[in-house]
Tab-separated table of C-alpha atoms and ligand atoms in Angstrom:
chain	number	residue	atom	x	y	z
X	74	UNK	CA	-3.185	26.203	-17.117
X	75	UNK	CA	-0.479	27.937	-15.959
X	76	UNK	CA	1.195	24.999	-17.985
X	77	UNK	CA	0.615	23.969	-21.608
X	78	UNK	CA	-0.154	21.116	-23.562
X	79	UNK	CA	2.342	20.634	-25.269
X	80	UNK	CA	4.730	21.088	-22.424
X	81	UNK	CA	3.373	18.337	-21.440
X	82	UNK	CA	3.973	16.641	-24.273
X	83	UNK	CA	7.277	17.150	-23.947
X	84	UNK	CA	7.851	15.881	-20.345
X	85	UNK	CA	6.757	12.626	-21.808
X	86	UNK	CA	8.412	12.349	-24.180
X	87	UNK	CA	11.216	13.409	-22.501
X	88	UNK	CA	10.525	11.055	-19.149
X	89	UNK	CA	13.120	8.180	-19.071
X	90	UNK	CA	9.265	5.174	-17.884
X	91	UNK	CA	6.921	6.188	-20.744
X	92	UNK	CA	8.095	2.549	-22.036
X	93	UNK	CA	5.983	1.042	-18.653
X	94	UNK	CA	2.089	2.374	-20.118
X	95	UNK	CA	2.057	0.116	-22.747
X	96	UNK	CA	2.806	-3.076	-19.979
X	97	UNK	CA	-0.916	-2.698	-19.032
X	98	UNK	CA	-4.571	-2.724	-20.094
X	99	UNK	CA	-6.424	0.609	-18.713
X	100	UNK	CA	-9.677	1.150	-20.222
X	101	UNK	CA	-9.818	3.306	-23.374
X	102	UNK	CA	-11.293	6.910	-22.287
X	103	UNK	CA	-10.034	6.551	-19.077
X	104	UNK	CA	-7.991	8.336	-17.357
X	105	UNK	CA	-6.830	6.458	-14.188
X	106	UNK	CA	-5.672	8.245	-10.382
X	107	UNK	CA	-6.702	5.443	-8.245
X	108	UNK	CA	-3.777	3.296	-8.222
X	109	UNK	CA	-3.727	4.256	-4.410
X	110	UNK	CA	-6.443	2.352	-4.416
X	111	UNK	CA	-6.564	-1.042	-7.298
X	112	UNK	CA	-3.136	-0.577	-9.364
X	113	UNK	CA	-3.771	-0.656	-12.737
X	114	UNK	CA	-3.821	-4.453	-14.555
X	115	UNK	CA	-0.598	-5.214	-15.597
X	116	UNK	CA	-0.830	-6.733	-19.641
X	117	UNK	CA	1.219	-10.543	-18.058
X	118	UNK	CA	-0.971	-10.887	-15.351
X	119	UNK	CA	-3.409	-12.331	-17.695
X	120	UNK	CA	-1.599	-14.890	-19.982
X	121	UNK	CA	-0.512	-15.186	-16.000
X	122	UNK	CA	-3.773	-16.424	-14.376
X	123	UNK	CA	-4.387	-17.683	-17.935
X	124	UNK	CA	-1.645	-19.543	-17.397
X	125	UNK	CA	-2.157	-20.805	-14.094
X	126	UNK	CA	-5.583	-21.789	-14.755
X	127	UNK	CA	-4.135	-24.442	-17.759
X	128	UNK	CA	-2.282	-25.658	-14.668
X	129	UNK	CA	-4.718	-26.067	-12.272
X	130	UNK	CA	-6.718	-28.492	-15.192
X	131	UNK	CA	-3.429	-30.263	-16.731
X	132	UNK	CA	-1.710	-30.913	-13.701
X	133	UNK	CA	-4.416	-30.874	-10.841
X	134	UNK	CA	-3.720	-31.563	-7.026
X	135	UNK	CA	0.284	-31.521	-8.431
X	136	UNK	CA	1.074	-28.844	-9.280
X	137	UNK	CA	1.305	-27.381	-5.634
X	138	UNK	CA	4.220	-29.295	-6.322
X	139	UNK	CA	5.248	-27.499	-9.402
X	140	UNK	CA	5.552	-23.486	-7.951
X	141	UNK	CA	2.048	-22.653	-5.762
X	142	UNK	CA	3.562	-24.126	-2.975
X	143	UNK	CA	6.152	-22.253	-2.521
X	144	UNK	CA	5.152	-18.969	-4.169
X	145	UNK	CA	4.237	-17.389	-0.503
X	146	UNK	CA	8.710	-17.358	-0.262
X	147	UNK	CA	9.291	-17.393	-3.676
X	148	UNK	CA	7.223	-13.896	-4.694
X	149	UNK	CA	9.497	-12.365	-1.061
X	150	UNK	CA	11.853	-12.334	-3.505
X	151	UNK	CA	11.130	-10.736	-5.911
X	152	UNK	CA	9.370	-8.102	-3.832
X	153	UNK	CA	12.207	-7.466	-0.665
X	154	UNK	CA	14.746	-5.218	-3.513
X	155	UNK	CA	11.839	-3.175	-3.604
X	156	UNK	CA	11.327	-2.105	-0.092
X	157	UNK	CA	15.376	-2.209	-0.291
X	158	UNK	CA	14.562	-5.917	2.167
X	159	UNK	CA	17.457	-8.890	2.235
X	160	UNK	CA	15.921	-11.867	-0.245
X	161	UNK	CA	14.840	-13.482	3.235
X	162	UNK	CA	13.503	-11.244	4.534
X	163	UNK	CA	10.222	-10.769	3.212
X	164	UNK	CA	7.700	-13.125	2.743
X	165	UNK	CA	4.405	-12.877	0.736
X	166	UNK	CA	1.326	-13.910	2.334
X	167	UNK	CA	-2.341	-12.808	3.816
X	168	UNK	CA	-3.190	-9.250	4.197
X	169	UNK	CA	-2.066	-7.159	6.556
X	170	UNK	CA	-4.851	-7.256	8.250
X	171	UNK	CA	-3.497	-10.431	9.353
X	172	UNK	CA	-0.200	-9.293	8.968
X	173	UNK	CA	-0.958	-7.066	11.549
X	174	UNK	CA	-2.076	-8.796	14.074
X	175	UNK	CA	0.704	-12.208	13.812
X	176	UNK	CA	3.515	-9.909	14.475
X	177	UNK	CA	1.912	-7.595	17.297
X	178	UNK	CA	1.783	-12.132	18.520
X	179	UNK	CA	4.614	-12.347	17.768
X	180	UNK	CA	6.698	-9.848	19.610
X	181	UNK	CA	4.531	-8.932	22.936
X	182	UNK	CA	4.157	-13.612	22.985
X	183	UNK	CA	6.111	-15.782	24.745
X	184	UNK	CA	10.087	-15.483	23.356
X	185	UNK	CA	8.836	-12.074	21.414
X	186	UNK	CA	11.038	-9.871	21.800
X	187	UNK	CA	8.906	-7.682	24.093
X	188	UNK	CA	7.659	-10.674	25.677
X	189	UNK	CA	5.689	-9.453	28.699
X	190	UNK	CA	4.850	-11.203	31.289
X	191	UNK	CA	1.477	-8.875	31.118
X	192	UNK	CA	-0.083	-6.335	30.563
X	193	UNK	CA	2.259	-4.725	27.513
X	194	UNK	CA	1.954	-1.272	25.415
X	195	UNK	CA	0.118	-1.198	22.075
X	196	UNK	CA	0.722	3.016	20.342
X	197	UNK	CA	-1.266	3.397	17.293
X	198	UNK	CA	-1.290	5.983	14.996
X	199	UNK	CA	-4.546	8.680	15.389
X	200	UNK	CA	-5.673	9.084	11.455
X	201	UNK	CA	-4.395	6.430	9.334
X	202	UNK	CA	-5.572	3.813	8.472
X	203	UNK	CA	-8.199	2.414	10.299
X	204	UNK	CA	-7.777	-0.794	10.349
X	205	UNK	CA	-4.878	-1.014	11.745
X	206	UNK	CA	-6.148	1.030	14.702
X	207	UNK	CA	-8.767	-1.865	14.900
X	208	UNK	CA	-6.678	-4.512	14.685
X	209	UNK	CA	-4.492	-3.028	17.392
X	210	UNK	CA	-7.424	-2.649	19.540
X	211	UNK	CA	-8.601	-5.763	19.261
X	212	UNK	CA	-5.729	-7.258	19.356
X	213	UNK	CA	-5.527	-5.962	23.386
X	214	UNK	CA	-8.159	-6.220	23.562
X	215	UNK	CA	-7.446	-10.192	23.568
X	216	UNK	CA	-4.497	-10.707	24.974
X	217	UNK	CA	-5.174	-8.088	27.991
X	218	UNK	CA	-2.890	-5.672	26.777
X	219	UNK	CA	-3.114	-2.260	26.721
X	220	UNK	CA	-4.047	-0.481	23.863
X	221	UNK	CA	-3.459	3.556	22.525
X	222	UNK	CA	-4.161	6.672	19.827
X	223	UNK	CA	-0.932	8.883	19.057
X	224	UNK	CA	-3.561	11.744	18.671
X	225	UNK	CA	-3.237	12.450	14.837
X	226	UNK	CA	-0.671	15.868	14.483
X	227	UNK	CA	0.866	14.785	18.308
X	228	UNK	CA	4.459	14.413	18.375
X	229	UNK	CA	5.505	10.712	18.988
X	230	UNK	CA	8.429	11.492	21.152
X	231	UNK	CA	6.024	12.143	23.607
X	232	UNK	CA	3.337	9.651	23.806
X	233	UNK	CA	6.565	6.788	23.668
X	234	UNK	CA	7.346	6.376	27.848
X	235	UNK	CA	5.968	2.722	28.476
X	236	UNK	CA	5.054	1.549	24.774
X	237	UNK	CA	6.648	-1.987	23.316
X	238	UNK	CA	4.598	-1.535	19.818
X	239	UNK	CA	4.099	0.696	17.583
X	240	UNK	CA	2.038	0.501	15.018
X	241	UNK	CA	2.863	3.266	12.162
X	242	UNK	CA	2.543	3.982	7.811
X	243	UNK	CA	5.058	5.236	6.145
X	244	UNK	CA	2.455	7.133	4.118
X	245	UNK	CA	-0.749	9.080	5.585
X	246	UNK	CA	-3.799	7.084	3.574
X	247	UNK	CA	-5.492	10.261	3.108
X	248	UNK	CA	-2.599	13.904	3.323
X	249	UNK	CA	0.167	11.266	1.528
X	250	UNK	CA	2.354	12.574	4.478
X	251	UNK	CA	4.902	10.558	4.638
X	252	UNK	CA	6.881	9.560	7.574
X	253	UNK	CA	10.619	9.943	7.937
X	254	UNK	CA	11.478	6.061	8.634
X	255	UNK	CA	14.753	6.397	9.187
X	256	UNK	CA	14.266	8.832	12.085
X	257	UNK	CA	11.230	7.412	13.195
X	258	UNK	CA	12.513	3.821	13.696
X	259	UNK	CA	15.560	4.808	15.858
X	260	UNK	CA	13.829	7.079	17.662
X	261	UNK	CA	11.646	4.426	18.861
X	262	UNK	CA	14.172	1.678	18.975
X	263	UNK	CA	15.807	4.288	21.521
X	264	UNK	CA	12.750	4.064	23.621
X	265	UNK	CA	13.010	0.079	23.821
X	266	UNK	CA	9.751	0.036	21.500
X	267	UNK	CA	9.732	-1.770	18.552
X	268	UNK	CA	7.892	-0.851	15.061
X	269	UNK	CA	5.565	-1.830	12.703
X	270	UNK	CA	5.441	-0.471	9.635
X	271	UNK	CA	2.226	-0.523	7.554
X	272	UNK	CA	3.828	-0.154	3.617
X	273	UNK	CA	0.582	-0.010	1.746
X	274	UNK	CA	1.209	3.512	0.200
X	275	UNK	CA	5.095	3.200	0.210
X	276	UNK	CA	5.264	-0.715	-2.045
X	277	UNK	CA	5.554	0.761	-5.491
X	278	UNK	CA	4.640	4.299	-4.589
X	279	UNK	CA	8.467	5.103	-3.733
X	280	UNK	CA	11.866	3.933	-3.037
X	281	UNK	CA	11.480	1.596	0.629
X	282	UNK	CA	14.517	0.972	2.644
X	283	UNK	CA	13.661	-1.259	4.847
X	284	UNK	CA	17.635	-2.645	5.908
X	285	UNK	CA	18.934	1.150	5.573
X	286	UNK	CA	16.402	2.538	7.613
X	287	UNK	CA	17.203	-0.503	10.298
X	288	UNK	CA	13.276	-1.036	9.930
X	289	UNK	CA	12.608	-4.765	11.789
X	290	UNK	CA	8.928	-5.385	11.373
X	291	UNK	CA	6.471	-3.903	8.636
X	292	UNK	CA	3.768	-4.944	6.803
X	293	UNK	CA	2.300	-3.916	2.869
X	294	UNK	CA	-0.415	-4.742	0.824
X	295	UNK	CA	0.441	-5.501	-3.447
X	296	UNK	CA	-2.915	-4.208	-5.100
X	297	UNK	CA	-2.303	-0.671	-4.384
X	298	UNK	CA	0.642	0.680	-6.661
X	299	UNK	CA	1.983	-2.810	-6.775
X	300	UNK	CA	-0.336	-3.838	-9.002
X	301	UNK	CA	-1.771	-7.031	-7.908
X	302	UNK	CA	-4.941	-7.522	-8.598
X	303	UNK	CA	-7.660	-6.799	-5.742
X	304	UNK	CA	-7.621	-9.001	-3.224
X	305	UNK	CA	-4.044	-9.793	-3.999
X	306	UNK	CA	-1.998	-10.994	-1.345
X	307	UNK	CA	-0.037	-9.065	1.232
X	308	UNK	CA	3.066	-9.384	3.080
X	309	UNK	CA	5.165	-9.475	6.108
X	310	UNK	CA	9.401	-8.585	6.716
X	311	UNK	CA	10.896	-9.665	9.162
X	312	UNK	CA	13.973	-8.539	9.709
X	313	UNK	CA	16.996	-11.942	8.524
X	314	UNK	CA	18.222	-11.671	12.712
X	315	UNK	CA	14.234	-11.525	14.693
X	316	UNK	CA	12.869	-14.318	12.440
X	317	UNK	CA	13.408	-17.861	14.322
X	318	UNK	CA	11.994	-15.399	18.312
X	319	UNK	CA	8.707	-15.929	19.218
X	320	UNK	CA	5.769	-17.597	18.010
X	321	UNK	CA	2.718	-16.030	16.000
X	322	UNK	CA	0.224	-16.731	17.295
X	323	UNK	CA	-2.417	-17.789	13.922
X	324	UNK	CA	0.099	-20.552	14.682
X	325	UNK	CA	-0.865	-22.138	10.811
X	326	UNK	CA	0.245	-26.013	9.682
X	327	UNK	CA	2.192	-23.460	6.730
X	328	UNK	CA	4.272	-21.691	9.231
X	329	UNK	CA	5.135	-25.101	10.422
X	330	UNK	CA	9.147	-26.344	11.219
X	331	UNK	CA	7.168	-29.926	8.941
X	332	UNK	CA	4.044	-28.824	7.313
X	333	UNK	CA	3.429	-32.517	5.806
X	334	UNK	CA	4.837	-34.511	8.677
X	335	UNK	CA	1.509	-33.612	9.947
X	336	UNK	CA	2.776	-34.277	13.838
X	337	UNK	CA	0.317	-34.041	16.644
X	338	UNK	CA	1.642	-30.571	18.661
X	339	UNK	CA	2.891	-27.209	16.112
X	340	UNK	CA	6.412	-26.452	16.072
X	341	UNK	CA	8.037	-22.889	14.044
X	342	UNK	CA	9.419	-23.022	10.563
X	343	UNK	CA	13.433	-21.659	12.231
X	344	UNK	CA	12.758	-19.164	9.836
X	345	UNK	CA	10.223	-16.351	7.729
X	346	UNK	CA	8.423	-18.630	6.239
X	347	UNK	CA	6.553	-19.948	9.866
X	348	UNK	CA	4.062	-16.006	9.212
X	349	UNK	CA	2.081	-18.260	7.021
X	350	UNK	CA	-1.160	-20.211	8.039
X	351	UNK	CA	-2.884	-21.783	5.683
X	352	UNK	CA	-4.420	-22.451	1.409
X	353	UNK	CA	-2.927	-19.669	0.032
X	354	UNK	CA	-5.184	-19.442	-4.153
X	355	UNK	CA	-2.905	-19.694	-6.306
X	356	UNK	CA	-4.167	-18.058	-8.937
X	357	UNK	CA	-3.895	-14.897	-6.868
X	358	UNK	CA	-0.852	-15.417	-6.289
X	359	UNK	CA	-0.006	-16.029	-10.721
X	360	UNK	CA	-1.522	-13.124	-10.909
X	361	UNK	CA	1.246	-10.516	-8.461
X	362	UNK	CA	4.316	-12.565	-9.828
X	363	UNK	CA	3.756	-11.672	-13.167
X	364	UNK	CA	3.179	-7.727	-11.342
X	365	UNK	CA	5.914	-8.280	-8.769
X	366	UNK	CA	8.479	-9.705	-12.806
X	367	UNK	CA	7.665	-6.411	-13.738
X	368	UNK	CA	8.575	-4.341	-10.611
X	369	UNK	CA	12.304	-5.422	-10.402
X	370	UNK	CA	12.488	-4.360	-13.117
X	371	UNK	CA	11.827	-0.740	-12.405
X	372	UNK	CA	14.571	2.024	-11.981
X	373	UNK	CA	12.727	3.668	-8.890
X	374	UNK	CA	15.135	6.789	-8.076
X	375	UNK	CA	13.651	7.484	-11.257
X	376	UNK	CA	9.565	6.760	-10.384
X	377	UNK	CA	10.076	9.179	-7.195
X	378	UNK	CA	11.513	11.220	-9.722
X	379	UNK	CA	8.022	11.021	-11.954
X	380	UNK	CA	6.112	10.901	-9.679
X	381	UNK	CA	6.772	13.976	-7.693
X	382	UNK	CA	6.405	15.808	-11.316
X	383	UNK	CA	3.015	14.807	-11.550
X	384	UNK	CA	1.693	15.607	-8.310
X	385	UNK	CA	3.502	18.998	-8.422
X	386	UNK	CA	1.825	18.958	-12.594
X	387	UNK	CA	-1.587	18.384	-11.240
X	388	UNK	CA	-1.810	21.130	-8.435
X	389	UNK	CA	0.347	22.938	-11.324
X	390	UNK	CA	-2.355	23.502	-12.988
X	391	UNK	CA	-4.999	24.219	-10.757
X	392	UNK	CA	-3.722	26.473	-8.131
X	393	UNK	CA	-6.007	28.790	-9.265
X	394	UNK	CA	-9.226	26.941	-9.111
X	395	UNK	CA	-8.561	25.649	-6.175
X	396	UNK	CA	-7.708	29.202	-5.092
X	397	UNK	CA	-11.332	29.897	-6.285
X	398	UNK	CA	-13.120	27.792	-5.388
X	399	UNK	CA	-12.190	27.102	-1.384
X	400	UNK	CA	-10.040	24.569	-2.164
X	401	UNK	CA	-7.970	22.618	0.240
X	402	UNK	CA	-4.339	21.300	-1.210
X	403	UNK	CA	-3.193	20.088	2.140
X	404	UNK	CA	-0.789	17.743	-0.041
X	405	UNK	CA	2.321	17.654	1.840
X	406	UNK	CA	5.607	18.907	0.614
X	407	UNK	CA	7.130	17.044	-2.280
X	408	UNK	CA	9.834	15.913	-0.473
X	409	UNK	CA	7.491	15.120	3.123
X	410	UNK	CA	5.067	13.338	0.477
X	411	UNK	CA	3.439	9.837	-1.262
X	412	UNK	CA	2.392	9.445	-4.613
X	413	UNK	CA	-1.220	11.057	-4.139
X	414	UNK	CA	-2.337	14.509	-4.082
X	415	UNK	CA	-4.907	15.620	-1.115
X	416	UNK	CA	-7.427	17.794	-1.461
X	417	UNK	CA	-10.648	19.250	1.128
X	418	UNK	CA	-13.472	20.689	-0.830
X	419	UNK	CA	-15.917	20.615	2.047
X	420	UNK	CA	-19.726	19.639	1.098
X	421	UNK	CA	-19.111	19.288	-2.609
X	422	UNK	CA	-16.030	16.700	-2.299
X	423	UNK	CA	-17.338	13.666	-3.023
X	424	UNK	CA	-19.631	14.526	-5.141
X	425	UNK	CA	-17.166	16.301	-7.598
X	426	UNK	CA	-15.138	13.185	-7.574
X	427	UNK	CA	-18.277	11.881	-8.919
X	428	UNK	CA	-18.527	14.555	-11.973
X	429	UNK	CA	-14.989	13.392	-12.364
X	430	UNK	CA	-15.679	9.255	-12.572
X	431	UNK	CA	-17.972	10.582	-15.469
X	432	UNK	CA	-15.830	12.130	-17.415
X	433	UNK	CA	-13.428	9.143	-16.961
X	434	UNK	CA	-10.832	10.540	-14.410
X	435	UNK	CA	-11.290	7.545	-10.894
X	436	UNK	CA	-9.843	8.921	-8.510
X	437	UNK	CA	-11.515	9.078	-4.645
X	438	UNK	CA	-13.132	10.041	-1.762
X	439	UNK	CA	-12.892	9.450	1.691
X	440	UNK	CA	-15.315	11.558	5.256
X	441	UNK	CA	-14.685	13.288	6.216
X	442	UNK	CA	-14.303	16.145	2.897
X	443	UNK	CA	-11.126	14.707	1.856
X	444	UNK	CA	-11.049	13.559	-2.358
X	445	UNK	CA	-7.691	11.560	-3.052
X	446	UNK	CA	-5.667	11.306	-6.087
X	447	UNK	CA	-3.235	8.792	-6.641
X	448	UNK	CA	-0.282	9.415	-9.490
X	449	UNK	CA	1.222	5.351	-10.751
X	450	UNK	CA	4.253	6.827	-12.738
X	451	UNK	CA	4.838	3.619	-14.607
X	452	UNK	CA	0.860	4.099	-16.194
X	453	UNK	CA	0.299	7.410	-16.208
X	454	UNK	CA	1.823	10.252	-17.956
X	455	UNK	CA	2.387	13.804	-17.786
X	456	UNK	CA	-0.771	14.699	-20.847
X	457	UNK	CA	-2.831	11.739	-19.431
X	458	UNK	CA	-2.645	14.295	-15.758
X	459	UNK	CA	-2.721	17.068	-17.731
X	460	UNK	CA	-5.635	16.735	-19.080
X	461	UNK	CA	-7.535	15.211	-15.737
X	462	UNK	CA	-6.706	18.816	-14.477
X	463	UNK	CA	-8.836	20.490	-17.050
X	464	UNK	CA	-11.750	18.028	-16.118
X	465	UNK	CA	-11.589	18.874	-13.056
X	466	UNK	CA	-10.973	22.176	-13.953
X	467	UNK	CA	-14.136	22.461	-15.586
X	468	UNK	CA	-16.355	20.558	-13.636
X	469	UNK	CA	-15.781	22.710	-10.021
X	470	UNK	CA	-16.107	26.154	-12.481
X	471	UNK	CA	-18.779	24.935	-14.857
X	472	UNK	CA	-20.394	23.572	-11.049
X	473	UNK	CA	-21.722	20.238	-13.475
X	474	UNK	CA	-21.015	18.786	-9.890
X	475	UNK	CA	-24.449	20.108	-8.293
X	476	UNK	CA	-26.306	17.861	-10.740
X	477	UNK	CA	-28.899	15.422	-8.867
X	478	UNK	CA	-26.571	12.320	-10.139
X	479	UNK	CA	-23.185	13.158	-8.028
X	480	UNK	CA	-24.558	13.077	-4.863
X	481	UNK	CA	-25.572	9.282	-4.639
X	482	UNK	CA	-23.712	6.825	-2.446
X	483	UNK	CA	-22.690	3.999	-3.430
X	484	UNK	CA	-22.154	0.736	-1.766
X	485	UNK	CA	-18.130	1.042	-2.037
X	486	UNK	CA	-16.650	4.884	-2.365
E	924	PLP	C1	-2.489	1.578	5.730
E	924	PLP	C2	-3.411	0.859	4.526
E	924	PLP	N1	-3.352	0.226	6.762
E	924	PLP	C3	-4.396	-1.279	5.972
E	924	PLP	C4	-5.645	-1.583	5.475
E	924	PLP	C5	-5.901	-2.608	5.056
E	924	PLP	O1	-5.208	-3.515	3.806
E	924	PLP	P1	-5.895	-4.765	4.008
E	924	PLP	O2	-7.714	-5.053	3.770
E	924	PLP	O3	-5.136	-5.963	2.986
E	924	PLP	O4	-5.852	-5.998	5.101
E	924	PLP	C6	-4.843	-0.194	3.728
E	924	PLP	C7	-6.309	0.118	2.843
E	924	PLP	O5	-6.262	-0.139	2.173
E	924	PLP	C8	-4.633	0.151	4.220
E	924	PLP	O6	-5.030	1.142	3.026
């Protein structure tokens, strides 16, 4: 390989983030390159969830007054600096799917920023994770708005005419391509439209600068790079001066101005808490809170440096294998990528990923033909990446992936 094992180890000795690995639990023998789907478990999460179970046992209903009820706001304050947002601009609640629906209704509904007497136009992105397009379509259908799709690869600028709201991912889930958030936000605003950013593949993967980029609306999840756990709550961001402009359509009782007044009519809370809906899982919030307490101490600039170093190391170790075996490396240039390596290997992609998983190297496969490897800088060392590349080389060069057992597909891929 073009980089030696000793060289990788030397990079680990110089790594300012090396100490974070000890804060995570990973199974022995596993090289985990799937933190872009589900992040690894922080040691502190187990203790935090156990603490909440004790609290439930001992305090019963009283727990809601001891940190359970206000968890969406409290965790939002912890998360805000990681996203470059103000303390009162992030609410941890629901998931991307629901938060996107709420924001679309908030922006296009009565009193909203792009309040529509008739039809509004929602533009989603072709090639984005389908959930966003599905919600844009479903919402538009329900509210008699028009849904358009930006064809993949075409410039946004030529599709903004007449559009009211655009839904964009900062980092594309397939290619890892990173959009210029500041320039794109400016472009959309200059066309008199709003943009909702999906941060699923950027929150915790790189420094996100919502306020510096003049972002007004964003959504994201915490179960990927932010290590909140399977099904961890998502988040919604609304810039301070945009928080009390309209109703959000899921007018749940937790978003009421006075939820425990049990008033017959709905009155939205004056601030971001109007984006709350109903009762949430105190257990899920406690796992995430343990992780976010850690994230609040992470040097995001160092994280970005390491992310780029790890993705480059993997690619450099395997460049000759890619060339010899017809594997196309579609990973964007460093400044234009998130924290993943994306490879297209045609019909063999699925089997190669399965053969790697059998060796303990966990990446994932996305139809059609795409192998994705996520690099979470907090718990991956340079040596881990070097070893993962060695396994990749062996699996491909030996043809190991051709075995029958690696062709079988499970329900979740
Ligand atoms: C870019 C992107 N958007 C939206 C979603 C859907 O998120 P959720 O299932 O949390 O609503 C995902 C899930 O992986 C995603 O990657």
